[in-house]
JSON list of C-alpha atoms in Angstrom, two decimals:
[
{"chain": "A", "resi": 1, "resn": "UNK", "atom": "CA", "xyz": [15.54, -7.90, -10.97]},
{"chain": "A", "resi": 2, "resn": "UNK", "atom": "CA", "xyz": [16.83, -9.74, -14.04]},
{"chain": "A", "resi": 3, "resn": "UNK", "atom": "CA", "xyz": [16.95, -13.04, -12.14]},
{"chain": "A", "resi": 4, "resn": "UNK", "atom": "CA", "xyz": [13.40, -12.50, -10.89]},
{"chain": "A", "resi": 5, "resn": "UNK", "atom": "CA", "xyz": [12.11, -11.92, -14.41]},
{"chain": "A", "resi": 6, "resn": "UNK", "atom": "CA", "xyz": [13.97, -14.99, -15.63]},
{"chain": "A", "resi": 7, "resn": "UNK", "atom": "CA", "xyz": [12.35, -17.09, -12.91]},
{"chain": "A", "resi": 8, "resn": "UNK", "atom": "CA", "xyz": [8.89, -15.77, -13.79]},
{"chain": "A", "resi": 9, "resn": "UNK", "atom": "CA", "xyz": [9.40, -16.56, -17.47]},
{"chain": "A", "resi": 10, "resn": "UNK", "atom": "CA", "xyz": [10.69, -20.04, -16.59]},
{"chain": "A", "resi": 11, "resn": "UNK", "atom": "CA", "xyz": [7.60, -20.73, -14.45]},
{"chain": "A", "resi": 12, "resn": "UNK", "atom": "CA", "xyz": [5.31, -19.49, -17.24]},
{"chain": "A", "resi": 13, "resn": "UNK", "atom": "CA", "xyz": [7.04, -21.69, -19.83]},
{"chain": "A", "resi": 14, "resn": "UNK", "atom": "CA", "xyz": [6.81, -24.75, -17.58]},
{"chain": "A", "resi": 15, "resn": "UNK", "atom": "CA", "xyz": [3.09, -24.15, -17.05]},
{"chain": "A", "resi": 16, "resn": "UNK", "atom": "CA", "xyz": [2.54, -23.68, -20.79]},
{"chain": "A", "resi": 17, "resn": "UNK", "atom": "CA", "xyz": [4.54, -26.85, -21.54]},
{"chain": "A", "resi": 18, "resn": "UNK", "atom": "CA", "xyz": [2.50, -28.86, -19.03]},
{"chain": "A", "resi": 19, "resn": "UNK", "atom": "CA", "xyz": [-0.72, -27.60, -20.57]},
{"chain": "A", "resi": 20, "resn": "UNK", "atom": "CA", "xyz": [0.54, -28.39, -24.08]},
{"chain": "A", "resi": 21, "resn": "UNK", "atom": "CA", "xyz": [1.48, -31.94, -23.01]},
{"chain": "A", "resi": 22, "resn": "UNK", "atom": "CA", "xyz": [-2.18, -32.61, -22.29]},
{"chain": "A", "resi": 23, "resn": "UNK", "atom": "CA", "xyz": [-2.78, -32.72, -26.06]},
{"chain": "A", "resi": 24, "resn": "UNK", "atom": "CA", "xyz": [-1.07, -36.13, -25.98]},
{"chain": "A", "resi": 25, "resn": "UNK", "atom": "CA", "xyz": [-3.36, -37.71, -23.37]},
{"chain": "A", "resi": 26, "resn": "UNK", "atom": "CA", "xyz": [-6.83, -36.19, -23.71]},
{"chain": "A", "resi": 27, "resn": "UNK", "atom": "CA", "xyz": [-9.39, -36.04, -26.45]},
{"chain": "A", "resi": 28, "resn": "UNK", "atom": "CA", "xyz": [-8.86, -32.78, -28.29]},
{"chain": "A", "resi": 29, "resn": "UNK", "atom": "CA", "xyz": [-12.25, -31.12, -28.43]},
{"chain": "A", "resi": 30, "resn": "UNK", "atom": "CA", "xyz": [-13.40, -27.56, -28.93]},
{"chain": "A", "resi": 31, "resn": "UNK", "atom": "CA", "xyz": [-13.86, -27.24, -25.15]},
{"chain": "A", "resi": 32, "resn": "UNK", "atom": "CA", "xyz": [-10.31, -28.44, -24.49]},
{"chain": "A", "resi": 33, "resn": "UNK", "atom": "CA", "xyz": [-8.82, -26.07, -27.08]},
{"chain": "A", "resi": 34, "resn": "UNK", "atom": "CA", "xyz": [-10.79, -23.19, -25.56]},
{"chain": "A", "resi": 35, "resn": "UNK", "atom": "CA", "xyz": [-9.56, -24.13, -22.07]},
{"chain": "A", "resi": 36, "resn": "UNK", "atom": "CA", "xyz": [-5.99, -24.25, -23.41]},
{"chain": "A", "resi": 37, "resn": "UNK", "atom": "CA", "xyz": [-6.28, -20.77, -24.95]},
{"chain": "A", "resi": 38, "resn": "UNK", "atom": "CA", "xyz": [-7.79, -19.33, -21.76]},
{"chain": "A", "resi": 39, "resn": "UNK", "atom": "CA", "xyz": [-4.96, -20.91, -19.75]},
{"chain": "A", "resi": 40, "resn": "UNK", "atom": "CA", "xyz": [-2.34, -19.24, -21.97]},
{"chain": "A", "resi": 41, "resn": "UNK", "atom": "CA", "xyz": [-4.11, -15.91, -21.46]},
{"chain": "A", "resi": 42, "resn": "UNK", "atom": "CA", "xyz": [-4.01, -16.45, -17.70]},
{"chain": "A", "resi": 43, "resn": "UNK", "atom": "CA", "xyz": [-0.32, -17.33, -17.79]},
{"chain": "A", "resi": 44, "resn": "UNK", "atom": "CA", "xyz": [0.40, -14.18, -19.81]},
{"chain": "A", "resi": 45, "resn": "UNK", "atom": "CA", "xyz": [-1.54, -12.14, -17.25]},
{"chain": "A", "resi": 46, "resn": "UNK", "atom": "CA", "xyz": [0.50, -13.74, -14.47]},
{"chain": "A", "resi": 47, "resn": "UNK", "atom": "CA", "xyz": [3.73, -12.67, -16.15]},
{"chain": "A", "resi": 48, "resn": "UNK", "atom": "CA", "xyz": [2.44, -9.14, -16.67]},
{"chain": "A", "resi": 49, "resn": "UNK", "atom": "CA", "xyz": [1.30, -8.84, -13.06]},
{"chain": "A", "resi": 50, "resn": "UNK", "atom": "CA", "xyz": [4.58, -10.18, -11.68]},
{"chain": "A", "resi": 51, "resn": "UNK", "atom": "CA", "xyz": [6.65, -7.88, -13.92]},
{"chain": "A", "resi": 52, "resn": "UNK", "atom": "CA", "xyz": [4.50, -4.95, -12.80]},
{"chain": "A", "resi": 53, "resn": "UNK", "atom": "CA", "xyz": [5.13, -5.80, -9.15]},
{"chain": "A", "resi": 54, "resn": "UNK", "atom": "CA", "xyz": [8.89, -6.04, -9.66]},
{"chain": "A", "resi": 55, "resn": "UNK", "atom": "CA", "xyz": [9.14, -2.82, -11.67]},
{"chain": "A", "resi": 56, "resn": "UNK", "atom": "CA", "xyz": [6.95, -0.75, -9.32]},
{"chain": "A", "resi": 57, "resn": "UNK", "atom": "CA", "xyz": [8.98, -1.22, -6.12]},
{"chain": "A", "resi": 58, "resn": "UNK", "atom": "CA", "xyz": [6.13, 0.17, -4.04]},
{"chain": "A", "resi": 59, "resn": "UNK", "atom": "CA", "xyz": [5.05, -0.72, -0.53]},
{"chain": "A", "resi": 60, "resn": "UNK", "atom": "CA", "xyz": [1.35, -0.05, -1.02]},
{"chain": "A", "resi": 61, "resn": "UNK", "atom": "CA", "xyz": [-0.69, -3.31, -0.92]},
{"chain": "A", "resi": 62, "resn": "UNK", "atom": "CA", "xyz": [-2.18, -2.58, -4.38]},
{"chain": "A", "resi": 63, "resn": "UNK", "atom": "CA", "xyz": [1.12, -3.50, -6.02]},
{"chain": "A", "resi": 64, "resn": "UNK", "atom": "CA", "xyz": [1.09, -6.88, -4.29]},
{"chain": "A", "resi": 65, "resn": "UNK", "atom": "CA", "xyz": [-2.65, -7.53, -4.67]},
{"chain": "A", "resi": 66, "resn": "UNK", "atom": "CA", "xyz": [-2.47, -6.98, -8.44]},
{"chain": "A", "resi": 67, "resn": "UNK", "atom": "CA", "xyz": [-0.49, -10.18, -9.26]},
{"chain": "A", "resi": 68, "resn": "UNK", "atom": "CA", "xyz": [-2.19, -12.05, -6.39]},
{"chain": "A", "resi": 69, "resn": "UNK", "atom": "CA", "xyz": [-5.60, -11.39, -7.97]},
{"chain": "A", "resi": 70, "resn": "UNK", "atom": "CA", "xyz": [-4.29, -12.67, -11.29]},
{"chain": "A", "resi": 71, "resn": "UNK", "atom": "CA", "xyz": [-2.96, -15.77, -9.50]},
{"chain": "A", "resi": 72, "resn": "UNK", "atom": "CA", "xyz": [-6.44, -16.36, -8.10]},
{"chain": "A", "resi": 73, "resn": "UNK", "atom": "CA", "xyz": [-7.97, -15.93, -11.54]},
{"chain": "A", "resi": 74, "resn": "UNK", "atom": "CA", "xyz": [-5.46, -18.33, -13.04]},
{"chain": "A", "resi": 75, "resn": "UNK", "atom": "CA", "xyz": [-6.06, -21.00, -10.37]},
{"chain": "A", "resi": 76, "resn": "UNK", "atom": "CA", "xyz": [-9.84, -20.63, -10.60]},
{"chain": "A", "resi": 77, "resn": "UNK", "atom": "CA", "xyz": [-9.97, -20.93, -14.37]},
{"chain": "A", "resi": 78, "resn": "UNK", "atom": "CA", "xyz": [-7.58, -23.92, -14.27]},
{"chain": "A", "resi": 79, "resn": "UNK", "atom": "CA", "xyz": [-9.84, -25.70, -11.76]},
{"chain": "A", "resi": 80, "resn": "UNK", "atom": "CA", "xyz": [-12.98, -24.95, -13.78]},
{"chain": "A", "resi": 81, "resn": "UNK", "atom": "CA", "xyz": [-11.34, -26.07, -17.03]},
{"chain": "A", "resi": 82, "resn": "UNK", "atom": "CA", "xyz": [-9.87, -29.19, -15.43]},
{"chain": "A", "resi": 83, "resn": "UNK", "atom": "CA", "xyz": [-13.24, -30.27, -14.04]},
{"chain": "A", "resi": 84, "resn": "UNK", "atom": "CA", "xyz": [-14.98, -29.78, -17.39]},
{"chain": "A", "resi": 85, "resn": "UNK", "atom": "CA", "xyz": [-12.23, -31.42, -19.51]},
{"chain": "A", "resi": 86, "resn": "UNK", "atom": "CA", "xyz": [-11.84, -34.42, -17.18]},
{"chain": "A", "resi": 87, "resn": "UNK", "atom": "CA", "xyz": [-15.60, -34.89, -17.01]},
{"chain": "A", "resi": 88, "resn": "UNK", "atom": "CA", "xyz": [-15.82, -34.69, -20.79]},
{"chain": "A", "resi": 89, "resn": "UNK", "atom": "CA", "xyz": [-13.04, -37.28, -21.28]},
{"chain": "A", "resi": 90, "resn": "UNK", "atom": "CA", "xyz": [-14.62, -39.75, -18.86]},
{"chain": "A", "resi": 91, "resn": "UNK", "atom": "CA", "xyz": [-18.09, -39.14, -20.27]},
{"chain": "A", "resi": 92, "resn": "UNK", "atom": "CA", "xyz": [-19.31, -38.00, -16.86]},
{"chain": "A", "resi": 93, "resn": "UNK", "atom": "CA", "xyz": [-20.48, -34.59, -17.97]},
{"chain": "A", "resi": 94, "resn": "UNK", "atom": "CA", "xyz": [-20.65, -32.75, -21.26]},
{"chain": "A", "resi": 95, "resn": "UNK", "atom": "CA", "xyz": [-21.04, -29.01, -21.62]},
{"chain": "A", "resi": 96, "resn": "UNK", "atom": "CA", "xyz": [-21.76, -26.90, -24.66]},
{"chain": "A", "resi": 97, "resn": "UNK", "atom": "CA", "xyz": [-18.88, -24.76, -25.89]},
{"chain": "A", "resi": 98, "resn": "UNK", "atom": "CA", "xyz": [-20.96, -21.58, -25.63]},
{"chain": "A", "resi": 99, "resn": "UNK", "atom": "CA", "xyz": [-21.68, -22.24, -21.95]},
{"chain": "A", "resi": 100, "resn": "UNK", "atom": "CA", "xyz": [-18.04, -23.04, -21.29]},
{"chain": "A", "resi": 101, "resn": "UNK", "atom": "CA", "xyz": [-16.97, -19.75, -22.90]},
{"chain": "A", "resi": 102, "resn": "UNK", "atom": "CA", "xyz": [-19.63, -17.88, -20.93]},
{"chain": "A", "resi": 103, "resn": "UNK", "atom": "CA", "xyz": [-18.29, -19.30, -17.65]},
{"chain": "A", "resi": 104, "resn": "UNK", "atom": "CA", "xyz": [-14.79, -18.04, -18.47]},
{"chain": "A", "resi": 105, "resn": "UNK", "atom": "CA", "xyz": [-16.10, -14.65, -19.54]},
{"chain": "A", "resi": 106, "resn": "UNK", "atom": "CA", "xyz": [-17.87, -14.36, -16.17]},
{"chain": "A", "resi": 107, "resn": "UNK", "atom": "CA", "xyz": [-14.67, -15.35, -14.33]},
{"chain": "A", "resi": 108, "resn": "UNK", "atom": "CA", "xyz": [-12.65, -12.81, -16.31]},
{"chain": "A", "resi": 109, "resn": "UNK", "atom": "CA", "xyz": [-15.23, -10.10, -15.63]},
{"chain": "A", "resi": 110, "resn": "UNK", "atom": "CA", "xyz": [-15.34, -10.88, -11.90]},
{"chain": "A", "resi": 111, "resn": "UNK", "atom": "CA", "xyz": [-11.58, -10.74, -11.38]},
{"chain": "A", "resi": 112, "resn": "UNK", "atom": "CA", "xyz": [-11.26, -7.70, -13.64]},
{"chain": "A", "resi": 113, "resn": "UNK", "atom": "CA", "xyz": [-13.82, -5.94, -11.42]},
{"chain": "A", "resi": 114, "resn": "UNK", "atom": "CA", "xyz": [-11.69, -6.78, -8.38]},
{"chain": "A", "resi": 115, "resn": "UNK", "atom": "CA", "xyz": [-8.67, -5.19, -10.05]},
{"chain": "A", "resi": 116, "resn": "UNK", "atom": "CA", "xyz": [-10.67, -2.05, -10.87]},
{"chain": "A", "resi": 117, "resn": "UNK", "atom": "CA", "xyz": [-11.88, -1.78, -7.24]},
{"chain": "A", "resi": 118, "resn": "UNK", "atom": "CA", "xyz": [-8.33, -2.27, -5.95]},
{"chain": "A", "resi": 119, "resn": "UNK", "atom": "CA", "xyz": [-7.09, 0.44, -8.29]},
{"chain": "A", "resi": 120, "resn": "UNK", "atom": "CA", "xyz": [-9.80, 2.78, -7.01]},
{"chain": "A", "resi": 121, "resn": "UNK", "atom": "CA", "xyz": [-8.76, 2.10, -3.41]},
{"chain": "A", "resi": 122, "resn": "UNK", "atom": "CA", "xyz": [-5.15, 2.79, -4.30]},
{"chain": "A", "resi": 123, "resn": "UNK", "atom": "CA", "xyz": [-6.08, 6.15, -5.89]},
{"chain": "A", "resi": 124, "resn": "UNK", "atom": "CA", "xyz": [-7.85, 7.16, -2.66]},
{"chain": "A", "resi": 125, "resn": "UNK", "atom": "CA", "xyz": [-5.34, 5.87, -0.11]},
{"chain": "A", "resi": 126, "resn": "UNK", "atom": "CA", "xyz": [-2.04, 6.72, -1.80]},
{"chain": "A", "resi": 127, "resn": "UNK", "atom": "CA", "xyz": [-2.53, 10.54, -1.63]},
{"chain": "A", "resi": 128, "resn": "UNK", "atom": "CA", "xyz": [-3.33, 10.17, 2.08]},
{"chain": "A", "resi": 129, "resn": "UNK", "atom": "CA", "xyz": [-0.07, 8.27, 2.57]},
{"chain": "A", "resi": 130, "resn": "UNK", "atom": "CA", "xyz": [1.85, 11.01, 0.79]},
{"chain": "A", "resi": 131, "resn": "UNK", "atom": "CA", "xyz": [0.24, 13.67, 2.98]},
{"chain": "A", "resi": 132, "resn": "UNK", "atom": "CA", "xyz": [1.06, 11.66, 6.10]},
{"chain": "A", "resi": 133, "resn": "UNK", "atom": "CA", "xyz": [4.70, 11.47, 5.00]},
{"chain": "A", "resi": 134, "resn": "UNK", "atom": "CA", "xyz": [4.74, 15.24, 4.51]},
{"chain": "A", "resi": 135, "resn": "UNK", "atom": "CA", "xyz": [3.29, 15.74, 7.99]},
{"chain": "A", "resi": 136, "resn": "UNK", "atom": "CA", "xyz": [5.88, 13.44, 9.48]},
{"chain": "A", "resi": 137, "resn": "UNK", "atom": "CA", "xyz": [8.68, 15.35, 7.73]},
{"chain": "A", "resi": 138, "resn": "UNK", "atom": "CA", "xyz": [7.17, 18.66, 8.88]},
{"chain": "A", "resi": 139, "resn": "UNK", "atom": "CA", "xyz": [7.06, 17.49, 12.48]},
{"chain": "A", "resi": 140, "resn": "UNK", "atom": "CA", "xyz": [10.61, 16.24, 12.18]},
{"chain": "A", "resi": 141, "resn": "UNK", "atom": "CA", "xyz": [11.74, 19.73, 11.12]},
{"chain": "A", "resi": 142, "resn": "UNK", "atom": "CA", "xyz": [9.99, 21.24, 14.14]},
{"chain": "A", "resi": 143, "resn": "UNK", "atom": "CA", "xyz": [11.80, 18.74, 16.35]},
{"chain": "A", "resi": 144, "resn": "UNK", "atom": "CA", "xyz": [15.15, 19.71, 14.78]},
{"chain": "A", "resi": 145, "resn": "UNK", "atom": "CA", "xyz": [14.37, 23.39, 15.45]},
{"chain": "A", "resi": 146, "resn": "UNK", "atom": "CA", "xyz": [13.72, 22.65, 19.12]},
{"chain": "A", "resi": 147, "resn": "UNK", "atom": "CA", "xyz": [16.93, 20.60, 19.33]},
{"chain": "A", "resi": 148, "resn": "UNK", "atom": "CA", "xyz": [18.81, 23.63, 17.99]},
{"chain": "A", "resi": 149, "resn": "UNK", "atom": "CA", "xyz": [17.19, 25.80, 20.66]},
{"chain": "A", "resi": 150, "resn": "UNK", "atom": "CA", "xyz": [18.20, 23.26, 23.31]},
{"chain": "A", "resi": 151, "resn": "UNK", "atom": "CA", "xyz": [21.86, 23.66, 22.34]},
{"chain": "A", "resi": 152, "resn": "UNK", "atom": "CA", "xyz": [21.58, 27.42, 22.95]},
{"chain": "A", "resi": 153, "resn": "UNK", "atom": "CA", "xyz": [20.24, 27.15, 26.51]},
{"chain": "A", "resi": 154, "resn": "UNK", "atom": "CA", "xyz": [22.01, 24.16, 28.15]},
{"chain": "A", "resi": 155, "resn": "UNK", "atom": "CA", "xyz": [20.84, 25.27, 31.60]},
{"chain": "A", "resi": 156, "resn": "UNK", "atom": "CA", "xyz": [17.25, 24.45, 30.58]},
{"chain": "A", "resi": 157, "resn": "UNK", "atom": "CA", "xyz": [18.07, 21.44, 28.44]},
{"chain": "A", "resi": 158, "resn": "UNK", "atom": "CA", "xyz": [15.89, 19.10, 30.52]},
{"chain": "A", "resi": 159, "resn": "UNK", "atom": "CA", "xyz": [12.73, 21.14, 29.98]},
{"chain": "A", "resi": 160, "resn": "UNK", "atom": "CA", "xyz": [13.36, 21.48, 26.25]},
{"chain": "A", "resi": 161, "resn": "UNK", "atom": "CA", "xyz": [14.21, 17.77, 25.95]},
{"chain": "A", "resi": 162, "resn": "UNK", "atom": "CA", "xyz": [10.73, 16.97, 27.27]},
{"chain": "A", "resi": 163, "resn": "UNK", "atom": "CA", "xyz": [9.30, 18.96, 24.35]},
{"chain": "A", "resi": 164, "resn": "UNK", "atom": "CA", "xyz": [11.59, 17.15, 21.90]},
{"chain": "A", "resi": 165, "resn": "UNK", "atom": "CA", "xyz": [10.47, 13.76, 23.23]},
{"chain": "A", "resi": 166, "resn": "UNK", "atom": "CA", "xyz": [6.82, 14.77, 22.97]},
{"chain": "A", "resi": 167, "resn": "UNK", "atom": "CA", "xyz": [7.32, 15.79, 19.35]},
{"chain": "A", "resi": 168, "resn": "UNK", "atom": "CA", "xyz": [9.22, 12.60, 18.58]},
{"chain": "A", "resi": 169, "resn": "UNK", "atom": "CA", "xyz": [6.39, 10.37, 19.73]},
{"chain": "A", "resi": 170, "resn": "UNK", "atom": "CA", "xyz": [3.58, 12.39, 18.19]},
{"chain": "A", "resi": 171, "resn": "UNK", "atom": "CA", "xyz": [1.31, 10.58, 15.75]},
{"chain": "A", "resi": 172, "resn": "UNK", "atom": "CA", "xyz": [1.76, 11.63, 12.10]},
{"chain": "A", "resi": 173, "resn": "UNK", "atom": "CA", "xyz": [-1.58, 12.41, 10.48]},
{"chain": "A", "resi": 174, "resn": "UNK", "atom": "CA", "xyz": [-2.84, 14.19, 7.38]},
{"chain": "A", "resi": 175, "resn": "UNK", "atom": "CA", "xyz": [-6.29, 15.14, 8.70]},
{"chain": "A", "resi": 176, "resn": "UNK", "atom": "CA", "xyz": [-7.19, 18.77, 8.03]},
{"chain": "A", "resi": 177, "resn": "UNK", "atom": "CA", "xyz": [-8.58, 19.31, 11.53]},
{"chain": "A", "resi": 178, "resn": "UNK", "atom": "CA", "xyz": [-5.07, 18.86, 12.97]},
{"chain": "A", "resi": 179, "resn": "UNK", "atom": "CA", "xyz": [-3.68, 21.88, 11.11]},
{"chain": "A", "resi": 180, "resn": "UNK", "atom": "CA", "xyz": [-4.87, 24.45, 13.68]},
{"chain": "A", "resi": 181, "resn": "UNK", "atom": "CA", "xyz": [-3.13, 22.55, 16.49]},
{"chain": "A", "resi": 182, "resn": "UNK", "atom": "CA", "xyz": [0.09, 22.24, 14.52]},
{"chain": "A", "resi": 183, "resn": "UNK", "atom": "CA", "xyz": [0.09, 25.93, 13.62]},
{"chain": "A", "resi": 184, "resn": "UNK", "atom": "CA", "xyz": [-0.11, 26.81, 17.33]},
{"chain": "A", "resi": 185, "resn": "UNK", "atom": "CA", "xyz": [2.85, 24.50, 18.00]},
{"chain": "A", "resi": 186, "resn": "UNK", "atom": "CA", "xyz": [4.88, 26.15, 15.25]},
{"chain": "A", "resi": 187, "resn": "UNK", "atom": "CA", "xyz": [4.08, 29.62, 16.62]},
{"chain": "A", "resi": 188, "resn": "UNK", "atom": "CA", "xyz": [5.16, 28.54, 20.11]},
{"chain": "A", "resi": 189, "resn": "UNK", "atom": "CA", "xyz": [8.43, 27.12, 18.74]},
{"chain": "A", "resi": 190, "resn": "UNK", "atom": "CA", "xyz": [9.13, 30.49, 17.08]},
{"chain": "A", "resi": 191, "resn": "UNK", "atom": "CA", "xyz": [8.49, 32.28, 20.38]},
{"chain": "A", "resi": 192, "resn": "UNK", "atom": "CA", "xyz": [10.67, 29.72, 22.17]},
{"chain": "A", "resi": 193, "resn": "UNK", "atom": "CA", "xyz": [13.50, 30.51, 19.78]},
{"chain": "A", "resi": 194, "resn": "UNK", "atom": "CA", "xyz": [13.09, 34.22, 20.46]},
{"chain": "A", "resi": 195, "resn": "UNK", "atom": "CA", "xyz": [13.11, 33.61, 24.20]},
{"chain": "A", "resi": 196, "resn": "UNK", "atom": "CA", "xyz": [16.30, 31.55, 23.88]},
{"chain": "A", "resi": 197, "resn": "UNK", "atom": "CA", "xyz": [17.98, 34.35, 21.94]},
{"chain": "A", "resi": 198, "resn": "UNK", "atom": "CA", "xyz": [17.13, 36.82, 24.70]},
{"chain": "A", "resi": 199, "resn": "UNK", "atom": "CA", "xyz": [18.03, 34.34, 27.49]},
{"chain": "A", "resi": 200, "resn": "UNK", "atom": "CA", "xyz": [14.59, 34.77, 29.05]},
{"chain": "A", "resi": 201, "resn": "UNK", "atom": "CA", "xyz": [14.60, 31.69, 31.31]},
{"chain": "A", "resi": 202, "resn": "UNK", "atom": "CA", "xyz": [11.15, 32.28, 32.73]},
{"chain": "A", "resi": 203, "resn": "UNK", "atom": "CA", "xyz": [9.65, 32.65, 29.24]},
{"chain": "A", "resi": 204, "resn": "UNK", "atom": "CA", "xyz": [11.43, 29.50, 28.07]},
{"chain": "A", "resi": 205, "resn": "UNK", "atom": "CA", "xyz": [9.93, 27.48, 30.95]},
{"chain": "A", "resi": 206, "resn": "UNK", "atom": "CA", "xyz": [6.50, 28.92, 30.26]},
{"chain": "A", "resi": 207, "resn": "UNK", "atom": "CA", "xyz": [6.71, 28.11, 26.54]},
{"chain": "A", "resi": 208, "resn": "UNK", "atom": "CA", "xyz": [7.95, 24.57, 27.22]},
{"chain": "A", "resi": 209, "resn": "UNK", "atom": "CA", "xyz": [4.88, 23.95, 29.37]},
{"chain": "A", "resi": 210, "resn": "UNK", "atom": "CA", "xyz": [2.70, 25.52, 26.70]},
{"chain": "A", "resi": 211, "resn": "UNK", "atom": "CA", "xyz": [4.23, 23.33, 24.01]},
{"chain": "A", "resi": 212, "resn": "UNK", "atom": "CA", "xyz": [3.74, 20.17, 26.05]},
{"chain": "A", "resi": 213, "resn": "UNK", "atom": "CA", "xyz": [0.08, 21.06, 26.49]},
{"chain": "A", "resi": 214, "resn": "UNK", "atom": "CA", "xyz": [-0.35, 21.92, 22.80]},
{"chain": "A", "resi": 215, "resn": "UNK", "atom": "CA", "xyz": [1.32, 18.70, 21.68]},
{"chain": "A", "resi": 216, "resn": "UNK", "atom": "CA", "xyz": [-0.90, 16.71, 24.03]},
{"chain": "A", "resi": 217, "resn": "UNK", "atom": "CA", "xyz": [-4.02, 18.45, 22.67]},
{"chain": "A", "resi": 218, "resn": "UNK", "atom": "CA", "xyz": [-2.85, 17.79, 19.14]},
{"chain": "A", "resi": 219, "resn": "UNK", "atom": "CA", "xyz": [-2.20, 14.10, 19.86]},
{"chain": "A", "resi": 220, "resn": "UNK", "atom": "CA", "xyz": [-5.60, 13.67, 21.51]},
{"chain": "A", "resi": 221, "resn": "UNK", "atom": "CA", "xyz": [-7.23, 15.17, 18.44]},
{"chain": "A", "resi": 222, "resn": "UNK", "atom": "CA", "xyz": [-5.15, 12.94, 16.18]},
{"chain": "A", "resi": 223, "resn": "UNK", "atom": "CA", "xyz": [-6.37, 9.84, 18.01]},
{"chain": "A", "resi": 224, "resn": "UNK", "atom": "CA", "xyz": [-10.00, 10.80, 17.49]},
{"chain": "A", "resi": 225, "resn": "UNK", "atom": "CA", "xyz": [-9.63, 11.19, 13.72]},
{"chain": "A", "resi": 226, "resn": "UNK", "atom": "CA", "xyz": [-7.53, 8.06, 13.14]}
]
């Protein structure tokens, strides 16, 4: 992480040095000074966004889109400033300072709005991801319970293994409408455990078939709400 931060700082300093070197070759006007200040703000934002990405260590796209959006802002404002400054130096086009500032305010507002929208999407999607992880862990526990039952009744291991495989390949989902299907599966697993304890082979076979049907119903429902 330290090396990554060092690289980011080095890139920012190089960009700032390149921008500062332009003072030696262009006519220093109010527009150029404004463009220089805006560029430094963009470079600072780039550092902040990159540091945020490194420190967060998250997989959600928001954490990657944050610095990427700042990169886009930085590139856009550099292009706009470069066009205006070059045009001004070659007497091709001249723009009033107030208009130049307004353009950069609009750019800043536009990209800031993108960040706000991305943050809103993250606040909606992230809880759903957490719920999906909980569902996956819950289903994994059910699978472990059935594997324990399988060890108790080796003579019916093949039937119980079919249930284990069905659970293993079930789709994880956090949709509320799936809860009733999952509750039925849990109840059947409890009854399967009781049947294994009493060595009721017929009941075990019946419950395995029931579980396979319940898991299939649950998966079909999960596909419709994806």
